[in-house]
PDB file of C-alpha atoms in Angstrom:
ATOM      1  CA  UNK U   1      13.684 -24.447  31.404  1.00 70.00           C
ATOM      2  CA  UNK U   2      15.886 -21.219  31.236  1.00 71.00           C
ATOM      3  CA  UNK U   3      13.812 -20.916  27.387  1.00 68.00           C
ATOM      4  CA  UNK U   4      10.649 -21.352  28.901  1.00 76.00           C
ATOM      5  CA  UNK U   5      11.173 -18.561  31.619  1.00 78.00           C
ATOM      6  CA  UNK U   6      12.563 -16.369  29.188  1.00 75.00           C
ATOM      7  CA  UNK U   7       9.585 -16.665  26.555  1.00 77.00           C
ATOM      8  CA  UNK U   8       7.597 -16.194  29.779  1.00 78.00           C
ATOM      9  CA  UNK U   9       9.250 -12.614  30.368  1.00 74.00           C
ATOM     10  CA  UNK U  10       9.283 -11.721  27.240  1.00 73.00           C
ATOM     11  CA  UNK U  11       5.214 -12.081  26.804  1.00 76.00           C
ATOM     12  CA  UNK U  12       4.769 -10.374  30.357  1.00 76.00           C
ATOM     13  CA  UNK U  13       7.046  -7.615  29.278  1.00 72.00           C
ATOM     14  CA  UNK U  14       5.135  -7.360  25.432  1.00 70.00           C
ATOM     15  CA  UNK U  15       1.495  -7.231  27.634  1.00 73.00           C
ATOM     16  CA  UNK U  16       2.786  -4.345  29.878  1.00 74.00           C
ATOM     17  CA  UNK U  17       3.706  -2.507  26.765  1.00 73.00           C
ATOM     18  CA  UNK U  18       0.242  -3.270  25.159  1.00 76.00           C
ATOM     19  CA  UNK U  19      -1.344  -2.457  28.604  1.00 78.00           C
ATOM     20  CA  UNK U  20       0.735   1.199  29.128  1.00 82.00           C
ATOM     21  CA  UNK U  21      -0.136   1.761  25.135  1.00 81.00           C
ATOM     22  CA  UNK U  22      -3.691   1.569  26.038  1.00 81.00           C
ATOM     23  CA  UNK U  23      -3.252   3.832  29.286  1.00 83.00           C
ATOM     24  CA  UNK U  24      -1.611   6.474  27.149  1.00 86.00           C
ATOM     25  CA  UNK U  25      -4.471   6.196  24.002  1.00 84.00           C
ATOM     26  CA  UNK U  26      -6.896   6.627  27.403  1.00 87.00           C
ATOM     27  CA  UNK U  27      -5.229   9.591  28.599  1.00 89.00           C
ATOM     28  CA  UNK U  28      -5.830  11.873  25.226  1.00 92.00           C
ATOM     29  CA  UNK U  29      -8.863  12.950  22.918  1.00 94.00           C
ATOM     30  CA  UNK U  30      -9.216  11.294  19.313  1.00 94.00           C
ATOM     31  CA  UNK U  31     -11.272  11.160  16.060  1.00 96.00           C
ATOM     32  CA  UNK U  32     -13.854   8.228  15.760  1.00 97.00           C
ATOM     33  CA  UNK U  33     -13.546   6.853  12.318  1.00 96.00           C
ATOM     34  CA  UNK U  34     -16.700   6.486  11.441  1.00 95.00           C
ATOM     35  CA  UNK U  35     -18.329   9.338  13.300  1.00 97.00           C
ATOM     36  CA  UNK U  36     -15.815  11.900  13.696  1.00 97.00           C
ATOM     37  CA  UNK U  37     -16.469  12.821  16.793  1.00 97.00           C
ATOM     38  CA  UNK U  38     -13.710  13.768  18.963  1.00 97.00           C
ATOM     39  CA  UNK U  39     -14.018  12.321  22.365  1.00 96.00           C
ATOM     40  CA  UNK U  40     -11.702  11.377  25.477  1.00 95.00           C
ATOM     41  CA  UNK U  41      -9.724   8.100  24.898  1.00 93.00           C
ATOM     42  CA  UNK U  42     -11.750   6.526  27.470  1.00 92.00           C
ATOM     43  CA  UNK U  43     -15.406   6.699  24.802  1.00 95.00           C
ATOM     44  CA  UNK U  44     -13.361   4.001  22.549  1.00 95.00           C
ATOM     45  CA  UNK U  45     -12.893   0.405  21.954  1.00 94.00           C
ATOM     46  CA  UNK U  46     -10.248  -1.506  20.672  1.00 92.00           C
ATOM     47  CA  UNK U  47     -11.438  -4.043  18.210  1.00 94.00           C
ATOM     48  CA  UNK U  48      -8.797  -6.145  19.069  1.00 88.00           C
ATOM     49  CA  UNK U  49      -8.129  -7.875  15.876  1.00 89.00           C
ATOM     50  CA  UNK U  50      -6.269  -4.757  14.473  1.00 92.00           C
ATOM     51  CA  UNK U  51      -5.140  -1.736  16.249  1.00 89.00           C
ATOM     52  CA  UNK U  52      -7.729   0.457  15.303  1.00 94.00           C
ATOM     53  CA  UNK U  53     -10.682   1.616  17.365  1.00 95.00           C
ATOM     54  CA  UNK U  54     -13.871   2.820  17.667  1.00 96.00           C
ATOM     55  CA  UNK U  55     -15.878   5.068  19.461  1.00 97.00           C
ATOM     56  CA  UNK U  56     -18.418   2.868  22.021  1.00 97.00           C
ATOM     57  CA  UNK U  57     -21.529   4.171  20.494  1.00 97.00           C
ATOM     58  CA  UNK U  58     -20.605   3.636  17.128  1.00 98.00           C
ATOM     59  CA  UNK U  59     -18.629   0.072  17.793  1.00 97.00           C
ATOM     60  CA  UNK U  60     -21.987  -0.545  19.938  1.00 98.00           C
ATOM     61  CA  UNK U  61     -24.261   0.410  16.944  1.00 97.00           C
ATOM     62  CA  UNK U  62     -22.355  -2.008  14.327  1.00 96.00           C
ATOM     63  CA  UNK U  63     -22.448  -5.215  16.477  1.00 97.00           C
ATOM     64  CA  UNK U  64     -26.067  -5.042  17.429  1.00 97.00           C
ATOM     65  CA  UNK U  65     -26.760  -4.296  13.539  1.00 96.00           C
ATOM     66  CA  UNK U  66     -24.698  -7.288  12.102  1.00 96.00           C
ATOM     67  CA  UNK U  67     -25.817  -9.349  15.345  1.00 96.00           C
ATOM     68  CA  UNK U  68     -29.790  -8.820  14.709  1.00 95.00           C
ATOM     69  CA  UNK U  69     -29.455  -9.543  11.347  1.00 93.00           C
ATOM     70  CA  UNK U  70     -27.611 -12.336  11.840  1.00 89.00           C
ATOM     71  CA  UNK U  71     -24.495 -11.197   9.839  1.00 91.00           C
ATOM     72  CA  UNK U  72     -21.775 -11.686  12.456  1.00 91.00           C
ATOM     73  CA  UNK U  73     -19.413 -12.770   9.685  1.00 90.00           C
ATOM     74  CA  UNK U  74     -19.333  -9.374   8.628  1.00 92.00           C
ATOM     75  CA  UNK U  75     -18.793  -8.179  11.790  1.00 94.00           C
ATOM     76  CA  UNK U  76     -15.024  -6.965  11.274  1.00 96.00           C
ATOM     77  CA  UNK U  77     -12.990  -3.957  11.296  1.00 96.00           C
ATOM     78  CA  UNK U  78     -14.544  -1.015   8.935  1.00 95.00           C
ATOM     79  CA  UNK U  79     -11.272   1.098   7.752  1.00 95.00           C
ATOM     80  CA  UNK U  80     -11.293  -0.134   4.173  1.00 91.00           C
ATOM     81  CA  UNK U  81      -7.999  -1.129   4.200  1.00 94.00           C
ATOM     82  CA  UNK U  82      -8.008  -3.386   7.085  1.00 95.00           C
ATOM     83  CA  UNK U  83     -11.045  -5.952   7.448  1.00 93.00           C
ATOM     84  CA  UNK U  84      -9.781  -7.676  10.427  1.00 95.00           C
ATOM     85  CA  UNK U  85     -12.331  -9.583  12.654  1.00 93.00           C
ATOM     86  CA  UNK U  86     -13.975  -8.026  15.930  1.00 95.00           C
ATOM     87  CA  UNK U  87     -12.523  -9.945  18.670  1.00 94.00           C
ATOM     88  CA  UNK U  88     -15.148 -11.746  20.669  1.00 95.00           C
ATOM     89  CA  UNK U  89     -13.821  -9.713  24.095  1.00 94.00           C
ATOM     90  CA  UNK U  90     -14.284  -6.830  22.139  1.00 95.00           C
ATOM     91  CA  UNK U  91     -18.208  -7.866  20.835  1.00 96.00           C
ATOM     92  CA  UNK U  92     -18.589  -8.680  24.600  1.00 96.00           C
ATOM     93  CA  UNK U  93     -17.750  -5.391  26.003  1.00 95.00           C
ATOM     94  CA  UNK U  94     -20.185  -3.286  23.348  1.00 96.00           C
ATOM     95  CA  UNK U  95     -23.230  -5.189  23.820  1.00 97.00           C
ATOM     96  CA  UNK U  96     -25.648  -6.481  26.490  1.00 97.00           C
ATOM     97  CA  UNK U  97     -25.302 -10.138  27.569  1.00 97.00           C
ATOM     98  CA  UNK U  98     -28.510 -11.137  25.968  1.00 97.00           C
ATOM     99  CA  UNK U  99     -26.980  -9.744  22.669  1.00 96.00           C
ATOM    100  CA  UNK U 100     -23.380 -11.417  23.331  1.00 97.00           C
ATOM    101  CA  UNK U 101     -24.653 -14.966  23.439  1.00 96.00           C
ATOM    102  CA  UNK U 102     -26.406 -14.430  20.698  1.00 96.00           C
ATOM    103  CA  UNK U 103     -23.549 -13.146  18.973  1.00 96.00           C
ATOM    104  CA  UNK U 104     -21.286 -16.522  20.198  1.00 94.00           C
ATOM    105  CA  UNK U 105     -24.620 -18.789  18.900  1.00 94.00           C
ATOM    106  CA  UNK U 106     -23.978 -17.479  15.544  1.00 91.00           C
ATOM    107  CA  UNK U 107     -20.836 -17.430  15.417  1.00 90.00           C
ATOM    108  CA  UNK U 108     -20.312 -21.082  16.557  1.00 89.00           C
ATOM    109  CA  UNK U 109     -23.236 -21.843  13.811  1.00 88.00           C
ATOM    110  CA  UNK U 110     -20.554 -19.807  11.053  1.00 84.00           C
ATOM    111  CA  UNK U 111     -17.805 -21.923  12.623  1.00 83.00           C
ATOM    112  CA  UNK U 112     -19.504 -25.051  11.898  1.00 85.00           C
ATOM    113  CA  UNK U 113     -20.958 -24.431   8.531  1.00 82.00           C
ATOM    114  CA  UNK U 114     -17.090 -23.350   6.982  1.00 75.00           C
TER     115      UNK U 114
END
C-alpha cells in the first residue's frame, strides 16, 4: 500500500512539473519551427508525443492536410530528427470536431490494417 501511495505522489508531483513547464513556455515568445514566426507562448501546441511544438496555425494546417488526404500515418512530429506521432489530444485541439472524428476513423482503420 505504502508503494502504491508513493508511485501515486510521485506521478502527481512529475504532472505539476509538466503542468508549471507548460505555464512558463506560455509566459514567453518563441520561434515556430516551421514558420518562424515569433509569437507569444500561448499561439503554440504541444504535439505531445515529443517535446517540441508548433505554432496553432501551422500545427492546424498539417493535420487538416494529412487528415483530407487521408495520410494520418504521417501525421507526426516534423523536426527531422524526431518523427514522433501527434498525440490524438493534440490532433483534437487543432482541428474542428468534424475533422477530429475523421481523423480517429482513420486512424482506427491504420490500427486495424497493421
Amino acid at each position: 500500500a505504502e508503494v502504491e501511495e508513493g508511485a501515486a505522489a510521485m506521478q502527481l508531483v512529475l504532472e505539476w512539473d509538466q503542468d508549471w513547464v507548460r505555464f512558463v513556455f506560455q509566459q514567453g515568445s518563441h520561434d515556430c519551427p516551421l514558420c518562424f514566426s515569433e509569437l507569444p507562448g500561448a499561439f503554440f501546441t504541444f504535439l505531445g508525443g515529443c517535446d517540441h511544438f508548433l505554432c496553432r496555425d501551422c500545427g492546424t494546417r498539417m493535420a487538416e492536410v494529412h487528415i483530407d488526404n487521408g495520410s494520418v500515418a504521417d501525421l507526426v512530429c516534423p523536426i527531422t530528427d524526431c518523427r514522433a506521432e501527434i498525440l490524438p489530444s493534440a490532433v483534437e485541439g487543432l482541428v474542428d470536431p468534424a475533422r477530429f472524428e475523421k481523423f480517429r476513423s482513420r486512424k482506427l482503420q491504420q490500427i486495424m490494417l497493421q
